[in-house]
mmCIF file of C-alpha atoms in Angstrom:
data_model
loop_
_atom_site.group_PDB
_atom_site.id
_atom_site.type_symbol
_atom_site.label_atom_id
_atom_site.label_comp_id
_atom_site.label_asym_id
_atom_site.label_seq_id
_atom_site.Cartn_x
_atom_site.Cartn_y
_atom_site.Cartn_z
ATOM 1 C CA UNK M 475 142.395 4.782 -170.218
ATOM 2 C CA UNK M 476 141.905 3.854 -173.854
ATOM 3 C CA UNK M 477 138.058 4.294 -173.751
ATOM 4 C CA UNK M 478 136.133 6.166 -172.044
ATOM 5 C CA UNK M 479 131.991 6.774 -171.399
ATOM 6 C CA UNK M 480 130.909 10.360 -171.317
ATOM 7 C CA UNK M 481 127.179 10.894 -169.788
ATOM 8 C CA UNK M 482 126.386 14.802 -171.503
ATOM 9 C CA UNK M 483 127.227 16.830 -173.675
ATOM 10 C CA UNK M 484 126.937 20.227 -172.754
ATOM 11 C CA UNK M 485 129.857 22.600 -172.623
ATOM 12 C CA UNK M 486 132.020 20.448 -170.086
ATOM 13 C CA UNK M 487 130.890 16.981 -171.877
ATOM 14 C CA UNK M 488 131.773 18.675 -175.444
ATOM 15 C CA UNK M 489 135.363 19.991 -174.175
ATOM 16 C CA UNK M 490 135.973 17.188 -172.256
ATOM 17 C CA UNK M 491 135.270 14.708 -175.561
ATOM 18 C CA UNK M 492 137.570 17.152 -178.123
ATOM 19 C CA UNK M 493 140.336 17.036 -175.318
ATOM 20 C CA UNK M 494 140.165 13.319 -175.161
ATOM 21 C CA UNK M 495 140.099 12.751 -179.028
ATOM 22 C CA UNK M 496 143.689 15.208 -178.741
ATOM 23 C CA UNK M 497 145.217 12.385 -176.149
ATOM 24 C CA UNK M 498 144.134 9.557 -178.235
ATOM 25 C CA UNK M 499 141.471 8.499 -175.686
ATOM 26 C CA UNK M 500 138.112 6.632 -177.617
ATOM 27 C CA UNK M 501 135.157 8.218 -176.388
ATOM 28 C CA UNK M 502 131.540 7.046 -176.218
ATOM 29 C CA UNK M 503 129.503 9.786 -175.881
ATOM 30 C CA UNK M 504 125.634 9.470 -174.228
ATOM 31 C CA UNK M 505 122.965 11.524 -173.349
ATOM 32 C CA UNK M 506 120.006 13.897 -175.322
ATOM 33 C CA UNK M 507 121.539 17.115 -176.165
ATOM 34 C CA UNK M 508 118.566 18.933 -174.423
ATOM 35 C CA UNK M 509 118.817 17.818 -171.159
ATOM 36 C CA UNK M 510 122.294 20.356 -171.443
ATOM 37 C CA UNK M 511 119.699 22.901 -170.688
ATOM 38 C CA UNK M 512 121.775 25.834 -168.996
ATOM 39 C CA UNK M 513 124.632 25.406 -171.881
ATOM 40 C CA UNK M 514 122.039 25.958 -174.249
ATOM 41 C CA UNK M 515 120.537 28.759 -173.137
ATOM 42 C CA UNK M 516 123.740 30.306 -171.588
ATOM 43 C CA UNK M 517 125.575 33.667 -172.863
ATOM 44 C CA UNK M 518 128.290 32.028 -173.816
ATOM 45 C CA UNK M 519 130.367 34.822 -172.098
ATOM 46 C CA UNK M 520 134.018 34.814 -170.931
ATOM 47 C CA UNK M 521 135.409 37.060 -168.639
ATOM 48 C CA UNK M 522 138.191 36.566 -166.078
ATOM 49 C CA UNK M 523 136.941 39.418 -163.972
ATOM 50 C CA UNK M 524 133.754 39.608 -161.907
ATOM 51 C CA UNK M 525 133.056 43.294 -162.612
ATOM 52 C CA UNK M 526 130.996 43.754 -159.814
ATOM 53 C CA UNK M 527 133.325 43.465 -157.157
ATOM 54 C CA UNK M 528 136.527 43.996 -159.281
ATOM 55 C CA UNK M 529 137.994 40.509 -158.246
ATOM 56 C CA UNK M 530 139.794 37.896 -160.344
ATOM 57 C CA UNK M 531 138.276 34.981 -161.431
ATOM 58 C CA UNK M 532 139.398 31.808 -159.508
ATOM 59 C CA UNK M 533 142.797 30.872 -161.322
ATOM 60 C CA UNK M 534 141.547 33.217 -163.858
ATOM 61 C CA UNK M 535 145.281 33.298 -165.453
ATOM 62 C CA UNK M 536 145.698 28.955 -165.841
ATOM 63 C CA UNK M 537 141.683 29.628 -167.283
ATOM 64 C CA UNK M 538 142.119 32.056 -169.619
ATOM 65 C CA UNK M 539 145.817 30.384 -170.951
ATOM 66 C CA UNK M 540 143.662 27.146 -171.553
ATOM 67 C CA UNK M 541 140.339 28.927 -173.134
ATOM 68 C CA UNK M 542 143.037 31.121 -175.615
ATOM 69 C CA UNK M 543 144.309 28.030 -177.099
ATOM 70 C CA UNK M 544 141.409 25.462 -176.561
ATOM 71 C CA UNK M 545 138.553 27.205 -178.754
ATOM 72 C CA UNK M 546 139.990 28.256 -181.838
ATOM 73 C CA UNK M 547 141.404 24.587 -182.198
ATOM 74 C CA UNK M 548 137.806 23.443 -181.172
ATOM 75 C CA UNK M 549 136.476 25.695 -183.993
ATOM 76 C CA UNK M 550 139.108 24.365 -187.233
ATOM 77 C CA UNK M 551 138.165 20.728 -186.063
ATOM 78 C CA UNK M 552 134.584 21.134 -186.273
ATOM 79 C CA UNK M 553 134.763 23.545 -188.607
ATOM 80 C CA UNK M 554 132.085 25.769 -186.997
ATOM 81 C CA UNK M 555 132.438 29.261 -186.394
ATOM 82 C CA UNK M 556 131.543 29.857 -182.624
ATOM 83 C CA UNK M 557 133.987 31.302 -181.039
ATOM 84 C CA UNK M 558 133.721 35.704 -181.138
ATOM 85 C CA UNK M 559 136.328 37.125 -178.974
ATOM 86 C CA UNK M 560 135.161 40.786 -178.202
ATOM 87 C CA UNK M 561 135.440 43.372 -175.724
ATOM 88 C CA UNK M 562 133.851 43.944 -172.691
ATOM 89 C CA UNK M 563 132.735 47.615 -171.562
ATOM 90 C CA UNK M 564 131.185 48.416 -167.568
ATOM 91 C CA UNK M 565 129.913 51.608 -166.907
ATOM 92 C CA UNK M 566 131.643 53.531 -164.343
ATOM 93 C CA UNK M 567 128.609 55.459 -161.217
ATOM 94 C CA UNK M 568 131.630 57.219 -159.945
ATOM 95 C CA UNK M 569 134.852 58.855 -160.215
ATOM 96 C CA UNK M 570 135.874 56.455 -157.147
ATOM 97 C CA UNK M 571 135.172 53.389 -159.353
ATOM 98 C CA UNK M 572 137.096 55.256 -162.082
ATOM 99 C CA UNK M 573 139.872 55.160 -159.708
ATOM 100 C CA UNK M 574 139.735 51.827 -158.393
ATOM 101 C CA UNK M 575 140.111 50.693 -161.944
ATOM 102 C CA UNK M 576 143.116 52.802 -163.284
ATOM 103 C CA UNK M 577 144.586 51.435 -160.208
ATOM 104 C CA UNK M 578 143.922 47.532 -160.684
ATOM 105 C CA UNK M 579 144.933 47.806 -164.650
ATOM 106 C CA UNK M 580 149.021 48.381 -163.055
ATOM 107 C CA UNK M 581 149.094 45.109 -161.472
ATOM 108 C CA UNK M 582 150.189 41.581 -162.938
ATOM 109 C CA UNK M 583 147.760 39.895 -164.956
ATOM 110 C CA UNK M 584 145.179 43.091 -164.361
ATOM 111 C CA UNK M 585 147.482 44.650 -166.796
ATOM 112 C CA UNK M 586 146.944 42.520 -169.920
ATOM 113 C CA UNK M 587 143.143 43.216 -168.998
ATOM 114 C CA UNK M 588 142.294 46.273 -168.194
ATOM 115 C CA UNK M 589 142.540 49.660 -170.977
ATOM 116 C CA UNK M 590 143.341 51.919 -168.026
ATOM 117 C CA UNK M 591 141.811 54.941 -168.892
ATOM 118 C CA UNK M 592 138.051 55.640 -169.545
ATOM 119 C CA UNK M 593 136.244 55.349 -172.926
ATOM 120 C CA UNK M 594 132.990 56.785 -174.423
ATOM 121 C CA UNK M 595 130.466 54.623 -175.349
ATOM 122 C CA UNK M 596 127.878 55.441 -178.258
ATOM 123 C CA UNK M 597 125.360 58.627 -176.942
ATOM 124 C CA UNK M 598 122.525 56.370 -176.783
ATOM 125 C CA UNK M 599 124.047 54.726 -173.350
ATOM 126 C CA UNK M 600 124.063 56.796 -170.211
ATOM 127 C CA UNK M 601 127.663 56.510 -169.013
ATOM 128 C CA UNK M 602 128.838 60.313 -167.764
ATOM 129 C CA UNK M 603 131.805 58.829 -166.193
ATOM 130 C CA UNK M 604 132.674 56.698 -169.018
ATOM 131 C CA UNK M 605 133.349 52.712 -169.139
ATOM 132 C CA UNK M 606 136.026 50.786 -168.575
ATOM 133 C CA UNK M 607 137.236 48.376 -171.188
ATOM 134 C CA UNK M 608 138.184 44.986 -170.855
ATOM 135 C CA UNK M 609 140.348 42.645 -172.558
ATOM 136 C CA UNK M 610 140.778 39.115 -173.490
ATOM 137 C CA UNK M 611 137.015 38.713 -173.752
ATOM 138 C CA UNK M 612 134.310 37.577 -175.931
ATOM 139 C CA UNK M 613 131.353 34.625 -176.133
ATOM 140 C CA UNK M 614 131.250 31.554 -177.816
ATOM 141 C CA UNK M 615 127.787 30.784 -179.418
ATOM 142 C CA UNK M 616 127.151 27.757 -176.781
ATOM 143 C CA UNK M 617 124.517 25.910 -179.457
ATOM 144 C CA UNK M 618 126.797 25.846 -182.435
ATOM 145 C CA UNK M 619 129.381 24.968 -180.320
ATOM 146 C CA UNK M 620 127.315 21.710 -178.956
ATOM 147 C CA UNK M 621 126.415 21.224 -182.017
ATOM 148 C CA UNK M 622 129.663 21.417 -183.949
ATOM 149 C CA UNK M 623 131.042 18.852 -181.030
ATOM 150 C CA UNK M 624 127.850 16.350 -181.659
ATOM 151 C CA UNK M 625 128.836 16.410 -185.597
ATOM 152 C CA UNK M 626 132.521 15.760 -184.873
ATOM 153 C CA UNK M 627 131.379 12.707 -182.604
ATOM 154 C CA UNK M 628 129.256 11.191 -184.779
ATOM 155 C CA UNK M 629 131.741 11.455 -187.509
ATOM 156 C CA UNK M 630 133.572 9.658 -185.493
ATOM 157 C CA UNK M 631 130.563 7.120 -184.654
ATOM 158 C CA UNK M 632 131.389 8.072 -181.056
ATOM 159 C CA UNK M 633 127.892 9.332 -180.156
ATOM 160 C CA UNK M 634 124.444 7.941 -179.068
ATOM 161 C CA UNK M 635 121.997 10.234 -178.707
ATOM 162 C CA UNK M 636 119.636 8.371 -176.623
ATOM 163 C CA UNK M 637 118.285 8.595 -172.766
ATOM 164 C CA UNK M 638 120.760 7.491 -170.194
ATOM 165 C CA UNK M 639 119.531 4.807 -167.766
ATOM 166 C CA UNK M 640 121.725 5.207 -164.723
ATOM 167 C CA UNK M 641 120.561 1.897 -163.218
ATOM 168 C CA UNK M 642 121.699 0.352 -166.430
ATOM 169 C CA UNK M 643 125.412 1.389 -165.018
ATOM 170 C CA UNK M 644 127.406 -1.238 -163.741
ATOM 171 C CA UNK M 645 130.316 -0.763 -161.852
ATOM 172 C CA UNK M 646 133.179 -3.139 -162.315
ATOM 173 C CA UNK M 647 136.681 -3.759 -160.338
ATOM 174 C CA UNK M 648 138.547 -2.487 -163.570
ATOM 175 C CA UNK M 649 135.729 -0.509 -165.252
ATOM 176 C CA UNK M 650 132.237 -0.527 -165.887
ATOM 177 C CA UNK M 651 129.676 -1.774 -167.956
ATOM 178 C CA UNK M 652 126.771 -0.060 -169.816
ATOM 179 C CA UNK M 653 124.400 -2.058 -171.394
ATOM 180 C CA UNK M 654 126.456 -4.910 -172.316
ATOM 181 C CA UNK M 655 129.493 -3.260 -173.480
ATOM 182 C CA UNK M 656 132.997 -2.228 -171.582
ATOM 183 C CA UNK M 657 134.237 0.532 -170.575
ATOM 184 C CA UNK M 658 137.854 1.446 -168.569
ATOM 185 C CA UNK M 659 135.876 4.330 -166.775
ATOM 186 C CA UNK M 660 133.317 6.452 -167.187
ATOM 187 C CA UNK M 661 133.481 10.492 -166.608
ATOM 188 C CA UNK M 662 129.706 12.321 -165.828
ATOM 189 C CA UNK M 663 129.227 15.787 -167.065
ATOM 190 C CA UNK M 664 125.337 15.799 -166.472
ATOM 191 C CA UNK M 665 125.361 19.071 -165.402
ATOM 192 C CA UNK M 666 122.138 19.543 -163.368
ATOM 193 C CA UNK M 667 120.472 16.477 -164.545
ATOM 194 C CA UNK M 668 123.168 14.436 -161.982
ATOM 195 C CA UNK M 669 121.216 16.455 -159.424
ATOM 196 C CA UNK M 670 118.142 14.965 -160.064
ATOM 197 C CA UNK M 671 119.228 11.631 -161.227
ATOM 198 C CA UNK M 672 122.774 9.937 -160.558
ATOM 199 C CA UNK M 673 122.985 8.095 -157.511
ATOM 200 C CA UNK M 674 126.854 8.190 -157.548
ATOM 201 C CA UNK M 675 126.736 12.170 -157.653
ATOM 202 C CA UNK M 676 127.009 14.384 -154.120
ATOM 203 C CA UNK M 677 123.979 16.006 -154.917
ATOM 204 C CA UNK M 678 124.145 18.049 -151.164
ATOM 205 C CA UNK M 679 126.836 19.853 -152.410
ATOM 206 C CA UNK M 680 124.883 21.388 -155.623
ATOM 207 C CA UNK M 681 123.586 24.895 -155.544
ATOM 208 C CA UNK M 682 121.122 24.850 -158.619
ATOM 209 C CA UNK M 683 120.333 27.965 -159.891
ATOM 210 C CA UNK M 684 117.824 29.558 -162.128
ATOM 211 C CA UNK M 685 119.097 32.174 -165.195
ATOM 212 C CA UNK M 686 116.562 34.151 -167.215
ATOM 213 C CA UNK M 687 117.888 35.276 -170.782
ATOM 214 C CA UNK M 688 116.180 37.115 -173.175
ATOM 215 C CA UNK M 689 116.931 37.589 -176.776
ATOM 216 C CA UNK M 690 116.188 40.983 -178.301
ATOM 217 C CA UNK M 691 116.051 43.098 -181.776
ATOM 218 C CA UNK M 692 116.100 46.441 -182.555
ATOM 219 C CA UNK M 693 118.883 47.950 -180.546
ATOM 220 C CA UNK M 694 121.557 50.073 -182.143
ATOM 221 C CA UNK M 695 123.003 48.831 -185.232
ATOM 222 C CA UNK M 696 126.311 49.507 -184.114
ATOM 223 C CA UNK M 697 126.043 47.662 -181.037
ATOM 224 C CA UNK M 698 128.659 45.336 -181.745
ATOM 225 C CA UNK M 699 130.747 44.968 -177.968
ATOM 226 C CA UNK M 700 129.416 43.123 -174.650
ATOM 227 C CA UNK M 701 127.965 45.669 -172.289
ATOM 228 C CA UNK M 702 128.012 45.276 -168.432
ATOM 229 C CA UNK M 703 125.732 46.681 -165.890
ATOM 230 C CA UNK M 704 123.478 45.072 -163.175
ATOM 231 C CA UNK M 705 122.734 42.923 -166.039
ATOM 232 C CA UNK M 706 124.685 41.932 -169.705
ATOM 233 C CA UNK M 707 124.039 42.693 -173.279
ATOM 234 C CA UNK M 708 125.901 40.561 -175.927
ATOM 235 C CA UNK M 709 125.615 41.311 -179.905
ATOM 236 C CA UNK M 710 124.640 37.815 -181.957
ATOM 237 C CA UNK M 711 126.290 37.672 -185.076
ATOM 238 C CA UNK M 712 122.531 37.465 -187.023
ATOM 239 C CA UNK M 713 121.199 41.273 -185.625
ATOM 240 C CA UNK M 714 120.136 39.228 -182.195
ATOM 241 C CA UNK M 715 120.913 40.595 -178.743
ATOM 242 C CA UNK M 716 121.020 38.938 -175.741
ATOM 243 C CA UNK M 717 120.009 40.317 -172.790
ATOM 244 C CA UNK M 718 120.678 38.251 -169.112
ATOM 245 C CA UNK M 719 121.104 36.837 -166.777
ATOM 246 C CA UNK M 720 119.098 36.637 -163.642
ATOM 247 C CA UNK M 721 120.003 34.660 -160.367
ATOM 248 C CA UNK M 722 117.089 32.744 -158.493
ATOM 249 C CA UNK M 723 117.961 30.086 -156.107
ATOM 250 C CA UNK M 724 114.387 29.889 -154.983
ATOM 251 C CA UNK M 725 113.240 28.191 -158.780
ATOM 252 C CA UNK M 726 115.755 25.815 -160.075
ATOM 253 C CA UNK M 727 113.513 25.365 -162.888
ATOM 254 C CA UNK M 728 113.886 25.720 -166.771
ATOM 255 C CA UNK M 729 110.193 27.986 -166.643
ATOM 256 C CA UNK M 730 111.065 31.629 -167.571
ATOM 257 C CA UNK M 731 110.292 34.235 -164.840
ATOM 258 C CA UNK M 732 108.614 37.010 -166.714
ATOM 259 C CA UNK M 733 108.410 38.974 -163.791
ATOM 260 C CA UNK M 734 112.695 39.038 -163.341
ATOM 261 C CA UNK M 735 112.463 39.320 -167.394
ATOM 262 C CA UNK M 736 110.679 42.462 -166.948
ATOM 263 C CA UNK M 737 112.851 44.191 -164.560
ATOM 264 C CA UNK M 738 115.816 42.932 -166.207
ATOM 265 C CA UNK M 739 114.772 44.772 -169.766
ATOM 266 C CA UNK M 740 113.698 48.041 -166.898
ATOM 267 C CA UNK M 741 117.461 47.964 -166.075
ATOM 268 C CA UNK M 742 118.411 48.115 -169.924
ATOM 269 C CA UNK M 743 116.645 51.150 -169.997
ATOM 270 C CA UNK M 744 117.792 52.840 -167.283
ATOM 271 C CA UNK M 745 121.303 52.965 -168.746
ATOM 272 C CA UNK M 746 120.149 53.340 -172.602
ATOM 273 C CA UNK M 747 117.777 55.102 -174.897
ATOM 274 C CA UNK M 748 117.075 51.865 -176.793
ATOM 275 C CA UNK M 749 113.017 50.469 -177.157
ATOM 276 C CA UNK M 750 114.362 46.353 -177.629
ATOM 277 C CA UNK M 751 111.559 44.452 -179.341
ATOM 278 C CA UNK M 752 111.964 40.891 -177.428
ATOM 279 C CA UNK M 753 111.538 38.373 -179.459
ATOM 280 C CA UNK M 754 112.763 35.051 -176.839
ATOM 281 C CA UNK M 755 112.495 34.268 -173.132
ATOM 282 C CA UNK M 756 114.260 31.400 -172.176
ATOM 283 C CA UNK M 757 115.612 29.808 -168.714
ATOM 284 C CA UNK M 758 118.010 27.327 -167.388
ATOM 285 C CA UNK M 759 119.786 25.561 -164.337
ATOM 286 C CA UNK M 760 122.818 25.994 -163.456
ATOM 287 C CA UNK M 761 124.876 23.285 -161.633
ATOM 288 C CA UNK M 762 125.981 25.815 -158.741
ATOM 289 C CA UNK M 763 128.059 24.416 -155.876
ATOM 290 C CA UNK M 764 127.794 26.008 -152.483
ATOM 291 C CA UNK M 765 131.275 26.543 -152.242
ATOM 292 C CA UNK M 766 131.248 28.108 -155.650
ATOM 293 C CA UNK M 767 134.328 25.828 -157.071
ATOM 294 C CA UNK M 768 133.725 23.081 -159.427
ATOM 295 C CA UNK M 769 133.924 19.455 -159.019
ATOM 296 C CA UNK M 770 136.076 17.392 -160.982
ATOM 297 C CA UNK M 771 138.155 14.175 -160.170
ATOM 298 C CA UNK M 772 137.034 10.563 -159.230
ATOM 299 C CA UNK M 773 134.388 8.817 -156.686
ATOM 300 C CA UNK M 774 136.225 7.965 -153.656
ATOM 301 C CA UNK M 775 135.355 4.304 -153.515
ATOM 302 C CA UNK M 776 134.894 3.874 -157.195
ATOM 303 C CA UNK M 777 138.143 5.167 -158.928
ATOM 304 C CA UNK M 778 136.811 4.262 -162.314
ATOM 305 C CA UNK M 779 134.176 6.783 -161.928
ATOM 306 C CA UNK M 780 134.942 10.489 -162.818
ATOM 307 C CA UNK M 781 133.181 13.728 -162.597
ATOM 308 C CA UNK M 782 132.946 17.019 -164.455
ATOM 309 C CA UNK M 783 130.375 19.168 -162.943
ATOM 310 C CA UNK M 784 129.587 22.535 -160.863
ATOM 311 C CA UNK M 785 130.805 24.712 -163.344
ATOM 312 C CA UNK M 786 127.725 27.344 -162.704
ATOM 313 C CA UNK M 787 127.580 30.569 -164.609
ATOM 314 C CA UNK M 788 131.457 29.953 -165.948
ATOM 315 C CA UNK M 789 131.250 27.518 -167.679
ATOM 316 C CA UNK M 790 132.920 28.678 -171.536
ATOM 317 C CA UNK M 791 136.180 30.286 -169.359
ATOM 318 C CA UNK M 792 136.261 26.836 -167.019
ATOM 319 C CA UNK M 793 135.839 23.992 -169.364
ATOM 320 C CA UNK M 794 139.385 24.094 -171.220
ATOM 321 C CA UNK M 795 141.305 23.942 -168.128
ATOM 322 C CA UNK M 796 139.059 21.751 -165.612
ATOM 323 C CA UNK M 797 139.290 19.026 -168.505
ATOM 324 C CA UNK M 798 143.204 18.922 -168.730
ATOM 325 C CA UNK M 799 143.201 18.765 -165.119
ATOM 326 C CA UNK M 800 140.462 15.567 -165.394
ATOM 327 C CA UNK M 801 142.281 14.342 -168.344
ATOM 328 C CA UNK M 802 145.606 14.461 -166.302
ATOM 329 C CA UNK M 803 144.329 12.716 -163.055
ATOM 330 C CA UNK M 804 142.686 9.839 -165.674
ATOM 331 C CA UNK M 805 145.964 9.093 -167.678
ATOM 332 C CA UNK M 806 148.620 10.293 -165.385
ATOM 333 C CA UNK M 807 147.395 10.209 -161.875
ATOM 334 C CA UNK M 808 148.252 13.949 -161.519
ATOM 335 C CA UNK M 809 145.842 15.390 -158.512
ATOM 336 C CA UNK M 810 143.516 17.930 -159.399
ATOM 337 C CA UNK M 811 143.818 21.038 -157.181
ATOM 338 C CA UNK M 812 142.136 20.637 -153.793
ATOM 339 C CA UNK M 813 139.524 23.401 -153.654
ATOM 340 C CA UNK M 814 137.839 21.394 -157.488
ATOM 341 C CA UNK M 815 138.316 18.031 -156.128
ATOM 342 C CA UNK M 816 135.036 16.808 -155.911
ATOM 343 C CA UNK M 817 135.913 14.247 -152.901
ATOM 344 C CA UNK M 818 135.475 17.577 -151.279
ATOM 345 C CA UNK M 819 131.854 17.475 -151.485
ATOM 346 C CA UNK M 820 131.292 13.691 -150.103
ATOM 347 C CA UNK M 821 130.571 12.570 -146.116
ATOM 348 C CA UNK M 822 133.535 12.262 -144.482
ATOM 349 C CA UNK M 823 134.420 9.061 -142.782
ATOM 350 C CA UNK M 824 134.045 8.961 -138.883
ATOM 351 C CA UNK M 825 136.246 6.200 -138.392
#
């Protein structure tokens, strides 16, 4: 493929269109940068381990390989700062729990991960068991990031930041066409928006889900690490806190719950002595799967149609890798991995 459409920009769309630009692959980028709602509003966080049931992310060694060497590329070529790596701390409720983790931090991978033994936080967090600390983590400011990505692109007069009319699309034996012009293929990373809107999409498959996140002020000056609980707190670089996320599958809509907000900022203070001062509630979709695995690869009776998408709360730790495996089934042919090929997630032929 020597050029390629992208339809989005959000954090998949943006990695996707840096990786491309590496492999010497024109890109034509389309879409409004706002209808990336859930990588705007999202954390940002990265984490190979989900903390609340001590398991490994899914490939969380390929992902964290490709997010180590992808971002701080990402950030010299657009010359944006974005990218924070920090560590993450999760109270221990037990000396069980304290166990479990001095056990997990002697086994492969766990070990570059996990500090084994517990650590005190500040006195103004209620941890009488201590917290575990974890490695190899951090957040990447999603907006600057976008934004950074959009600059680079339009440097590069790659970028039109204008609606995409999906009826507009058509879909040639060698390519497609969009609005007149040619294209060898083009690859969708509409996030939720393919939900709602593109026809070629398996929308059955999607999952959305609804994420409250607030952004706070006045907490501890030295609050300067990524805090797990029920919930997470994450230290902006401009005395900003941000406090999330929720999980409602019941409202896949951008529409803060203030309710869940409420409760959420009730947990905060049930493991600190802190008063935050909120000063932003904000919501967005994510593109959920109900397998909970992305969906990458190609349309299975259009090959020149490709798909990044269903990368849900993950989305910073996923990107890298799930667009060198795209990027390597467009110019090589290599197969993605089965359990992220999104031919998964179409009707099955009865014949």
């Amino acid at each position: 493929m020597k050029h390629m459409l992208l339809v989005g920009q959000g954090i998949a769309g943006s990695t996707l269109a840096l990786l491309a630009e590496e492999r010497g692959i024109r890109v034509t980028c389309i879409g409004l940068p706002g209808l990336s709602n859930s990588s705007a509003v999202a954390s940002g966080i990265w984490n190979p381990i989900v903390l609340k049931r001590m398991t490994l992310v899914w490939r969380a060694a390929e992902m964290l390989e490709a997010l180590e060497a992808f971002y701080p590329k990402a950030q010299a070529l657009t010359e944006e700062v974005f990218f924070h790596p920090m560590p993450v701390y999760r109270i221990f409720h037990s000396p069980a729990e304290v166990n479990e983790w001095q056990v997990k931090s002697t086994l492969p991978l766990w070990n570059t991960l996990l500090i084994s033994d517990p650590v005190e936080l500040p006195a103004y967090i209620r941890a009488p068991y201590g917290a575990g600390k974890v490695l190899r983590t951090g957040y990447v400011n999603t907006v600057k990031y976008i934004e950074g990505v959009q600059r680079r692109l339009q440097f590069l007069e790659w970028a039109f930041y204008e609606q995409f009319f999906y009826d507009k699309l058509k879909i040639k034996d060698s390519g497609v066409e969009y609005l007149g012009l040619w294209y060898d293929g083009v690859v969708f990373a509409d996030g939720m928006y393919a939900w709602q809107h593109n026809p070629w999409f398996p929308r059955t498959w999607m999952r959305p889900t609804r994420g409250d996140v607030l952004t706070l002020t006045d907490l501890p000056a030295d609050w300067n690490f990524i805090l797990h609980f029920s919930h997470f707190v994450v230290p902006l670089a401009d005395g900003q806190w941000k406090l999330g996320a929720t999980y409602d599958f019941k409202r896949p809509t951008p529409q803060p719950n203030l309710l869940m907000a409420g409760q959420m900022l009730d947990e905060l203070k049930s493991v600190a002595e802190v008063t935050p001062v909120v000063t932003k509630a904000e919501a967005g979709v994510r593109p959920n799967t109900k397998d909970r695995r992305p969906m990458i690869g190609s349309h299975p009776e259009h090959p020149q149609v490709f798909f990044i998408n269903g990368l849900g709360s993950r989305g910073v730790l996923l990107a890298p890798k799930l667009s060198e495996w795209l990027l390597d089934w467009i110019t090589e042919g290599s197969p993605v991995p089965e359990e992220a090929d999104i031919k998964r997630c179409f009707p099955k032929n009865k014949d």
